[in-house]
Short mmCIF file of C-alpha atoms in Angstrom, two decimals:
data_model
loop_
_atom_site.label_atom_id
_atom_site.label_comp_id
_atom_site.label_asym_id
_atom_site.label_seq_id
_atom_site.Cartn_x
_atom_site.Cartn_y
_atom_site.Cartn_z
CA UNK A 75 -38.70 -21.36 -5.15
CA UNK A 76 -36.89 -21.17 -8.50
CA UNK A 77 -38.72 -17.99 -9.42
CA UNK A 78 -37.99 -16.45 -6.00
CA UNK A 79 -34.28 -17.13 -6.41
CA UNK A 80 -34.39 -15.40 -9.79
CA UNK A 81 -36.19 -12.43 -8.26
CA UNK A 82 -33.63 -12.18 -5.47
CA UNK A 83 -30.82 -12.28 -8.02
CA UNK A 84 -32.52 -9.59 -10.08
CA UNK A 85 -32.96 -7.31 -7.06
CA UNK A 86 -29.30 -7.84 -6.08
CA UNK A 87 -28.27 -6.89 -9.59
CA UNK A 88 -30.39 -3.76 -9.32
CA UNK A 89 -28.77 -2.71 -6.05
CA UNK A 90 -25.27 -3.38 -7.36
CA UNK A 91 -26.00 -1.36 -10.47
CA UNK A 92 -27.23 1.57 -8.41
CA UNK A 93 -24.11 1.47 -6.23
CA UNK A 94 -21.87 1.35 -9.30
CA UNK A 95 -23.50 4.42 -10.80
CA UNK A 96 -23.78 6.47 -7.61
CA UNK A 97 -21.64 9.59 -7.44
CA UNK A 98 -18.79 9.12 -4.96
CA UNK A 99 -17.32 11.52 -2.43
CA UNK A 100 -14.18 10.74 -0.43
CA UNK A 101 -13.24 12.90 2.56
CA UNK A 102 -9.80 12.69 4.16
CA UNK A 103 -8.95 14.47 7.42
CA UNK A 104 -5.24 15.31 7.57
CA UNK A 105 -2.87 16.08 10.44
CA UNK A 106 -4.05 13.32 12.78
CA UNK A 107 -1.92 12.75 15.85
CA UNK A 108 -1.82 16.19 17.45
CA UNK A 109 -5.42 16.93 18.54
CA UNK A 110 -6.98 13.77 20.00
CA UNK A 111 -10.01 15.66 21.35
CA UNK A 112 -11.12 16.87 17.91
CA UNK A 113 -9.82 13.76 16.16
CA UNK A 114 -12.00 11.54 18.35
CA UNK A 115 -15.02 13.49 17.09
CA UNK A 116 -13.96 12.70 13.52
CA UNK A 117 -13.72 9.01 14.42
CA UNK A 118 -17.35 9.10 15.54
CA UNK A 119 -18.37 10.05 12.00
CA UNK A 120 -19.18 7.48 9.28
CA UNK A 121 -16.44 4.90 8.76
CA UNK A 122 -16.01 6.06 5.15
CA UNK A 123 -14.29 9.20 6.45
CA UNK A 124 -10.56 8.53 6.11
CA UNK A 125 -7.73 9.91 8.23
CA UNK A 126 -4.13 10.84 7.38
CA UNK A 127 -1.72 10.54 10.31
CA UNK A 128 1.52 12.52 10.71
CA UNK A 129 4.06 9.78 11.45
CA UNK A 130 6.02 11.73 14.08
CA UNK A 131 3.03 13.22 15.87
CA UNK A 132 2.78 12.41 19.61
CA UNK A 133 -0.42 10.37 19.23
CA UNK A 134 0.27 8.95 15.75
CA UNK A 135 0.20 5.26 16.63
CA UNK A 136 -2.69 5.62 19.07
CA UNK A 137 -4.92 7.45 16.58
CA UNK A 138 -4.02 5.17 13.67
CA UNK A 139 -4.99 2.09 15.67
CA UNK A 140 -8.17 3.70 16.95
CA UNK A 141 -9.16 4.82 13.45
CA UNK A 142 -8.57 1.34 12.04
CA UNK A 143 -10.60 -0.24 14.83
CA UNK A 144 -13.46 2.10 13.91
CA UNK A 145 -13.35 1.00 10.27
CA UNK A 146 -11.72 4.20 8.94
CA UNK A 147 -9.14 4.01 6.18
CA UNK A 148 -5.71 5.15 7.40
CA UNK A 149 -3.11 7.06 5.38
CA UNK A 150 0.39 8.23 6.23
CA UNK A 151 0.52 12.02 6.04
CA UNK A 152 4.16 12.27 5.06
CA UNK A 153 5.84 15.69 5.45
CA UNK A 154 7.39 17.01 2.24
CA UNK A 155 9.33 20.21 1.65
CA UNK A 156 7.34 23.33 0.68
CA UNK A 157 8.55 26.21 -1.46
CA UNK A 158 7.80 28.67 1.35
CA UNK A 159 9.95 28.97 4.43
CA UNK A 160 8.13 27.68 7.50
CA UNK A 161 8.60 25.26 10.41
CA UNK A 162 9.04 21.69 9.20
CA UNK A 163 8.10 18.36 10.73
CA UNK A 164 10.85 15.90 11.57
CA UNK A 165 12.00 13.82 8.57
CA UNK A 166 10.49 16.14 5.97
CA UNK A 167 11.34 14.83 2.49
CA UNK A 168 13.37 17.07 0.19
CA UNK A 169 14.30 16.58 -3.48
CA UNK A 170 18.00 16.48 -2.57
CA UNK A 171 17.66 13.42 -0.34
CA UNK A 172 19.07 10.12 -1.51
CA UNK A 173 16.87 7.17 -2.34
CA UNK A 174 18.21 5.41 0.75
CA UNK A 175 17.26 8.31 3.04
CA UNK A 176 13.75 8.53 1.58
CA UNK A 177 13.33 4.77 1.95
CA UNK A 178 14.44 5.00 5.60
CA UNK A 179 11.99 7.80 6.39
CA UNK A 180 9.17 5.93 4.70
CA UNK A 181 10.04 2.74 6.57
CA UNK A 182 9.89 4.60 9.89
CA UNK A 183 6.58 6.20 8.91
CA UNK A 184 5.09 2.79 8.12
CA UNK A 185 6.18 1.56 11.56
CA UNK A 186 4.70 4.62 13.27
CA UNK A 187 1.34 4.51 11.44
CA UNK A 188 0.01 0.95 11.61
CA UNK A 189 -2.76 -0.18 9.26
CA UNK A 190 -1.97 2.49 6.64
CA UNK A 191 -3.01 1.62 3.09
CA UNK A 192 -2.09 4.89 1.39
CA UNK A 193 0.08 7.96 1.68
CA UNK A 194 -0.50 11.65 1.03
CA UNK A 195 1.79 14.66 1.26
CA UNK A 196 1.87 17.13 4.13
CA UNK A 197 2.81 20.47 2.54
CA UNK A 198 5.22 19.49 -0.27
CA UNK A 199 5.00 22.11 -3.03
CA UNK A 200 8.78 21.93 -3.52
CA UNK A 201 9.00 18.16 -3.29
CA UNK A 202 5.97 17.22 -5.38
CA UNK A 203 6.98 19.61 -8.17
CA UNK A 204 10.36 17.85 -8.46
CA UNK A 205 10.24 14.91 -10.87
CA UNK A 206 13.54 13.37 -9.65
CA UNK A 207 12.44 13.78 -6.04
CA UNK A 208 9.02 12.21 -6.61
CA UNK A 209 10.54 9.37 -8.62
CA UNK A 210 12.54 8.43 -5.54
CA UNK A 211 9.35 8.59 -3.45
CA UNK A 212 7.42 6.39 -5.87
CA UNK A 213 10.26 3.88 -6.08
CA UNK A 214 10.25 3.62 -2.28
CA UNK A 215 6.45 3.34 -2.22
CA UNK A 216 6.62 0.58 -4.82
CA UNK A 217 7.80 -1.80 -2.07
CA UNK A 218 4.47 -1.34 -0.26
CA UNK A 219 0.92 -1.91 -1.38
CA UNK A 220 0.13 1.79 -0.97
CA UNK A 221 -1.61 4.30 -3.19
CA UNK A 222 -0.49 7.94 -3.31
CA UNK A 223 -3.07 10.69 -2.75
CA UNK A 224 -1.64 13.91 -4.11
CA UNK A 225 -2.79 16.77 -1.89
CA UNK A 226 -2.13 19.08 -4.86
CA UNK A 227 -0.39 21.83 -2.92
CA UNK A 228 1.04 23.00 -6.25
CA UNK A 229 -0.41 22.89 -9.74
CA UNK A 230 2.57 21.29 -11.52
CA UNK A 231 2.87 18.27 -9.25
CA UNK A 232 4.93 15.47 -10.79
CA UNK A 233 3.27 12.60 -8.93
CA UNK A 234 1.65 11.06 -12.00
CA UNK A 235 4.71 10.94 -14.29
CA UNK A 236 6.88 9.93 -11.32
CA UNK A 237 4.69 6.87 -10.69
CA UNK A 238 5.20 5.56 -14.22
CA UNK A 239 7.06 2.27 -14.20
CA UNK A 240 5.87 1.46 -10.66
CA UNK A 241 2.77 -0.22 -9.27
CA UNK A 242 1.79 2.90 -7.31
CA UNK A 243 -1.65 4.28 -8.18
CA UNK A 244 -2.16 8.04 -7.89
CA UNK A 245 -5.26 9.94 -6.80
CA UNK A 246 -5.69 13.72 -6.67
CA UNK A 247 -7.46 16.00 -4.26
CA UNK A 248 -10.22 18.14 -5.73
CA UNK A 249 -11.28 20.38 -2.82
CA UNK A 250 -9.73 21.75 0.34
CA UNK A 251 -12.55 22.07 2.87
CA UNK A 252 -10.88 24.49 5.26
CA UNK A 253 -8.44 26.67 3.36
CA UNK A 254 -10.36 29.29 5.32
CA UNK A 255 -11.49 28.31 8.80
CA UNK A 256 -14.58 30.49 8.56
CA UNK A 257 -17.52 28.18 9.14
CA UNK A 258 -19.53 29.54 6.20
CA UNK A 259 -16.54 29.16 3.89
CA UNK A 260 -16.14 25.53 5.00
CA UNK A 261 -19.82 24.90 4.27
CA UNK A 262 -19.37 26.37 0.80
CA UNK A 263 -16.38 24.13 0.14
CA UNK A 264 -18.28 21.07 1.32
CA UNK A 265 -21.13 21.96 -1.05
CA UNK A 266 -18.59 22.47 -3.85
CA UNK A 267 -17.15 19.00 -3.25
CA UNK A 268 -20.63 17.49 -3.45
CA UNK A 269 -21.40 19.32 -6.70
CA UNK A 270 -18.11 18.23 -8.25
CA UNK A 271 -18.87 14.63 -7.33
CA UNK A 272 -22.33 14.94 -8.90
CA UNK A 273 -20.92 16.54 -12.04
CA UNK A 274 -17.86 14.37 -12.55
CA UNK A 275 -18.81 11.13 -10.81
CA UNK A 276 -16.38 11.41 -7.92
CA UNK A 277 -14.39 13.92 -5.90
CA UNK A 278 -11.84 13.85 -3.09
CA UNK A 279 -11.95 16.53 -0.38
CA UNK A 280 -9.31 17.11 2.29
CA UNK A 281 -9.88 18.83 5.61
CA UNK A 282 -8.24 19.15 9.01
CA UNK A 283 -9.42 18.46 12.57
CA UNK A 284 -10.30 22.09 13.32
CA UNK A 285 -13.36 22.71 15.52
CA UNK A 286 -15.23 24.47 12.69
CA UNK A 287 -14.40 21.75 10.17
CA UNK A 288 -15.62 19.09 12.58
CA UNK A 289 -18.79 21.09 13.22
CA UNK A 290 -19.56 21.47 9.52
CA UNK A 291 -19.03 17.77 8.88
CA UNK A 292 -21.28 16.86 11.80
CA UNK A 293 -23.99 19.11 10.40
CA UNK A 294 -23.70 18.38 6.67
CA UNK A 295 -22.80 14.70 6.40
CA UNK A 296 -26.32 13.62 7.47
CA UNK A 297 -27.75 15.86 4.72
CA UNK A 298 -25.75 14.38 1.82
CA UNK A 299 -27.92 14.03 -1.31
CA UNK A 300 -29.26 10.53 -1.92
CA UNK A 301 -27.23 10.20 -5.12
CA UNK A 302 -23.93 10.69 -3.26
CA UNK A 303 -22.12 7.72 -1.74
CA UNK A 304 -19.42 8.40 0.85
CA UNK A 305 -16.36 6.28 0.04
CA UNK A 306 -12.72 5.89 1.04
CA UNK A 307 -9.97 6.91 -1.40
CA UNK A 308 -9.08 3.25 -2.00
CA UNK A 309 -12.57 2.77 -3.47
CA UNK A 310 -11.68 5.30 -6.17
CA UNK A 311 -8.51 3.61 -7.39
CA UNK A 312 -10.20 2.19 -10.47
CA UNK A 313 -11.71 5.53 -11.48
CA UNK A 314 -10.01 7.18 -14.48
CA UNK A 315 -7.63 9.97 -13.50
CA UNK A 316 -8.25 13.08 -15.60
CA UNK A 317 -6.37 16.33 -15.56
CA UNK A 318 -8.63 19.32 -15.23
CA UNK A 319 -9.02 21.55 -18.29
CA UNK A 320 -9.81 24.56 -16.10
CA UNK A 321 -7.55 24.32 -13.05
CA UNK A 322 -8.29 26.48 -10.06
CA UNK A 323 -5.71 29.08 -9.09
CA UNK A 324 -3.88 28.40 -5.82
CA UNK A 325 -4.94 30.81 -3.07
CA UNK A 326 -2.57 32.38 -0.53
CA UNK A 327 -2.94 31.29 3.06
CA UNK A 328 -1.16 31.77 6.41
CA UNK A 329 2.21 30.04 6.58
CA UNK A 330 1.32 27.40 9.13
CA UNK A 331 2.77 23.88 8.92
CA UNK A 332 -0.67 22.31 9.22
CA UNK A 333 -2.23 23.68 6.04
CA UNK A 334 -1.34 24.34 2.43
CA UNK A 335 -2.99 26.12 -0.53
CA UNK A 336 -5.16 24.18 -2.93
CA UNK A 337 -3.96 23.27 -6.40
CA UNK A 338 -5.60 22.21 -9.64
CA UNK A 339 -8.68 20.09 -10.12
CA UNK A 340 -8.82 16.90 -12.12
CA UNK A 341 -11.95 16.19 -14.13
CA UNK A 342 -13.70 12.88 -14.60
CA UNK A 343 -16.09 12.11 -17.40
CA UNK A 344 -19.72 12.52 -16.42
CA UNK A 345 -21.39 9.19 -15.54
CA UNK A 346 -24.97 8.11 -16.00
CA UNK A 347 -27.00 9.63 -13.09
CA UNK A 348 -27.91 7.10 -10.43
CA UNK A 349 -31.62 7.83 -10.82
CA UNK A 350 -31.50 7.14 -14.56
CA UNK A 351 -29.47 3.96 -14.01
CA UNK A 352 -32.07 2.81 -11.51
CA UNK A 353 -34.85 3.41 -14.01
CA UNK A 354 -33.12 1.56 -16.82
CA UNK A 355 -32.24 -1.46 -14.70
CA UNK A 356 -35.73 -1.60 -13.20
CA UNK A 357 -37.32 -1.52 -16.66
CA UNK A 358 -35.06 -4.39 -17.68
CA UNK A 359 -35.94 -6.39 -14.57
CA UNK A 360 -39.65 -5.71 -14.97
CA UNK A 361 -39.54 -7.13 -18.49
CA UNK A 362 -37.47 -10.17 -17.53
CA UNK A 363 -38.81 -13.72 -17.50
CA UNK A 364 -38.63 -14.23 -13.69
CA UNK A 365 -40.65 -11.11 -12.93
CA UNK A 366 -43.16 -11.88 -15.68
CA UNK A 367 -43.57 -15.39 -14.28
CA UNK A 368 -44.08 -14.10 -10.74
CA UNK A 369 -46.76 -11.70 -11.97
CA UNK A 370 -48.56 -14.63 -13.60
CA UNK A 371 -48.32 -16.65 -10.36
CA UNK A 372 -49.66 -13.85 -8.15
#
């Protein structure tokens, strides 16, 4: 019995080691609350797919509750001012707003999106590139146990320096899945996200509940490589945040309030491949006393 307990402990250690070294991919679907038909299809996908809910959308509360009940991580998709002129959501944050106004808008958003654990920006190239504006956002966020996922709608986002002096942790998007809604382009972006995760250890991709995006996810999620683990953004909070040395150039896109151009990529140091980690740990277990003893017994 003693030897069996040791073997069980060794196997548990092996599995934990493999999970720790697996490459991680987080996928967040923005703009929840306007298209329940497509959004319900997203909620039928693996629970690790996270959703970002627009706080003033007609079905915001309904979809946030339903997502939480399905085990999906919920974020507030908070509207922030863009540099371009286009229709804005109600209570869109601007750099000129007072700290009190930003705190009020955030408080209302928290009430409208139950079970949220993080926040990301909807549009926001003007707001996120303003250090004073983002400092007010981070100070307001500091009263909640939220992380901030920067959608990186502009390359010189100030989210990281703005969070200094607060308890707010910042993550950054790496890939926009549906900058183009062409189904082949979405497939290419999904593949790019997977390759970035394999190269750098983790990646965050953002998409929207478009029919083609939903279709690609339905087709490609079951074919994820075995060395990729699907995670929520919160599971990446302890990963080191690196700024990319070769940022991607933002691409122009139609001026619709639902979508924004991609920004720069952040790079993470390359981890030990999961397959190599498995081999090393297995060799260690095979040479351990419990396993040697079991071999002698059997």
